[in-house]
Short mmCIF file of C-alpha atoms in Angstrom, two decimals:
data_model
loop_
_atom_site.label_atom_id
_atom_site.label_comp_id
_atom_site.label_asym_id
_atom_site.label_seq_id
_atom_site.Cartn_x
_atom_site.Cartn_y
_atom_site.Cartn_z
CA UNK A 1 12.12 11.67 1.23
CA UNK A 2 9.82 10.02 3.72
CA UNK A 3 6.04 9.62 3.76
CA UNK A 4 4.52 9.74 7.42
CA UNK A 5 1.20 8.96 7.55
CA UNK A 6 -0.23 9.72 11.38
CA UNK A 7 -3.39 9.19 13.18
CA UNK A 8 -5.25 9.40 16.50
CA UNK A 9 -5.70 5.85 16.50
CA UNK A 10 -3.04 4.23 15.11
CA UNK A 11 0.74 4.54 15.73
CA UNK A 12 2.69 6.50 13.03
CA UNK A 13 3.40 4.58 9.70
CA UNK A 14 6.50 5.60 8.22
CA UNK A 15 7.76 4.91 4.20
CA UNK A 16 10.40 5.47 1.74
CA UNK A 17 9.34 7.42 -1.01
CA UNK A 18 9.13 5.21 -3.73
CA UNK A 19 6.80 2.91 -1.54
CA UNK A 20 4.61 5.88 0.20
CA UNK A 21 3.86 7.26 -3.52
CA UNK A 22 2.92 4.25 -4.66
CA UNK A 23 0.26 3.94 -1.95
CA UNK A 24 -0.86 6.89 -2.69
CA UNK A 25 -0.91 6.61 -6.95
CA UNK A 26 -3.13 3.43 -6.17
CA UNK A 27 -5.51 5.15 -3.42
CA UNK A 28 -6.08 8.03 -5.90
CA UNK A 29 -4.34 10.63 -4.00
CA UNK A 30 -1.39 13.25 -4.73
CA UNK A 31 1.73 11.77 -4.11
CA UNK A 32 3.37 15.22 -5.17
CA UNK A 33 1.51 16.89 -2.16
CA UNK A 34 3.69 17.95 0.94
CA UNK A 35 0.78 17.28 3.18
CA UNK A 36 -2.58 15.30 2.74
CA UNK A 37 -5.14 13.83 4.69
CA UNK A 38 -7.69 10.53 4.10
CA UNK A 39 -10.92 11.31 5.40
CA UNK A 40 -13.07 8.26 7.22
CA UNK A 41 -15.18 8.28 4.09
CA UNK A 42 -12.50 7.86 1.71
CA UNK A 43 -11.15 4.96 3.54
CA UNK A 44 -13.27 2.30 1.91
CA UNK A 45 -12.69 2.95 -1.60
CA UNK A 46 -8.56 2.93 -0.40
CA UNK A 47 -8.64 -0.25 1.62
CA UNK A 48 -10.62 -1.73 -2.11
CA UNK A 49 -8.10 -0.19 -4.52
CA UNK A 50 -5.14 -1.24 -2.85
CA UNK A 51 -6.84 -5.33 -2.47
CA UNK A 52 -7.38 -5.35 -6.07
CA UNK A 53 -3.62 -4.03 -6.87
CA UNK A 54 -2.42 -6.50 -4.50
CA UNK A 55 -4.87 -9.37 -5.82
CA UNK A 56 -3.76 -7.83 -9.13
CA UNK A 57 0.30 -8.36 -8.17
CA UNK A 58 -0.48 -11.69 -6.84
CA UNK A 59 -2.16 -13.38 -10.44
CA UNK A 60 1.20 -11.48 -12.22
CA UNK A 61 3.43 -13.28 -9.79
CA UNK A 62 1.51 -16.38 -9.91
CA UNK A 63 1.53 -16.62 -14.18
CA UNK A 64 5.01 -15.75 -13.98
CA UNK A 65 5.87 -18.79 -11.80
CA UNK A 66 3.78 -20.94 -13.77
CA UNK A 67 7.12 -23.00 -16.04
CA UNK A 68 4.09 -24.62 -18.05
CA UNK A 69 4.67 -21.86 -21.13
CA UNK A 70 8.36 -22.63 -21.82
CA UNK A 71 9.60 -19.61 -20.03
CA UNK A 72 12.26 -19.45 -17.29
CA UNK A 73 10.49 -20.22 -13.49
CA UNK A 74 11.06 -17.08 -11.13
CA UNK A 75 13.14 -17.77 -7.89
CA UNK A 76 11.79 -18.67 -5.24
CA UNK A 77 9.52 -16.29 -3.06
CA UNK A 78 12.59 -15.61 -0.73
CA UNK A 79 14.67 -14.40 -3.51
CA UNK A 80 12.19 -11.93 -4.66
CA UNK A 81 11.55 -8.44 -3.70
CA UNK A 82 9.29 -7.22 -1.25
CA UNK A 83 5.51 -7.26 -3.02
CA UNK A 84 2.91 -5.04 -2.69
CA UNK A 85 1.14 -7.06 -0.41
CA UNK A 86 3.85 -6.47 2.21
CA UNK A 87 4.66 -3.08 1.83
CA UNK A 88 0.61 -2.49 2.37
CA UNK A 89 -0.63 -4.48 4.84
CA UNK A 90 0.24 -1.86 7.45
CA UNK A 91 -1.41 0.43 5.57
CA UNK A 92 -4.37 -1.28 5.00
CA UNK A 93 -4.53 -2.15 8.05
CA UNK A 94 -4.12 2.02 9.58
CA UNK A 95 -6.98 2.49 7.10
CA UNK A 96 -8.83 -0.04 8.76
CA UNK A 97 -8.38 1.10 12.06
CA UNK A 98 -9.02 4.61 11.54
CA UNK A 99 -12.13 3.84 9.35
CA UNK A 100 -13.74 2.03 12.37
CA UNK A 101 -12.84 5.06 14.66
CA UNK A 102 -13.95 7.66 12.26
CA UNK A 103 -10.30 9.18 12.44
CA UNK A 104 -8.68 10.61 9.05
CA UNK A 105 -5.61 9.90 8.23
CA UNK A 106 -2.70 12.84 7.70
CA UNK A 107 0.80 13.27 5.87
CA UNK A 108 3.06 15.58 5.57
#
């Protein structure tokens, strides 16, 4: 399944399922839903909640790297999967965009 979220504003963003629900876990909204919309007003509280997840991945990934505690050092960045950061950075930034415009935000 595919998540395609689509705007006035902003050119259609497009994501796999696992990565499109967890968007929408984090933004508070029903990743179960067929269709769904994020209104202008919403947008703020969205573009907040997914910072502080990312922030949030970011200090995990950071502690884990840290060899200091005895434990094995992660790989290097490269070597990792894709974080949260990049998966919603277009996001964010649609959310952005439409906020500005007063433009919602649809799926489905």
């Amino acid at each position: 399944m595919l998540y395609k979220f689509k705007s006035k504003v902003a050119a259609d963003l497009i994501m796999l399922e696992p990565n499109g629900r967890r968007i929408l876990q984090l933004i508070g909204k029903d990743p179960a839903a067929a269709k769904g919309v994020i209104i202008p007003e919403q947008m703020p509280a969205a573009i907040a909640a997914l910072e502080a997840a990312v922030a949030q991945e970011a200090a995990e990934l950071a502690a884990a790297r840290a060899p200091d505690d005895g434990r094995e050092p992660l790989p290097p960045l490269a070597a990792l999967p894709i974080s949260l950061r990049q998966r919603a950075k277009p996001f964010i930034d649609m959310l952005r965009r439409c906020q500005a415009a007063g433009e919602p935000i649809v799926w489905g």
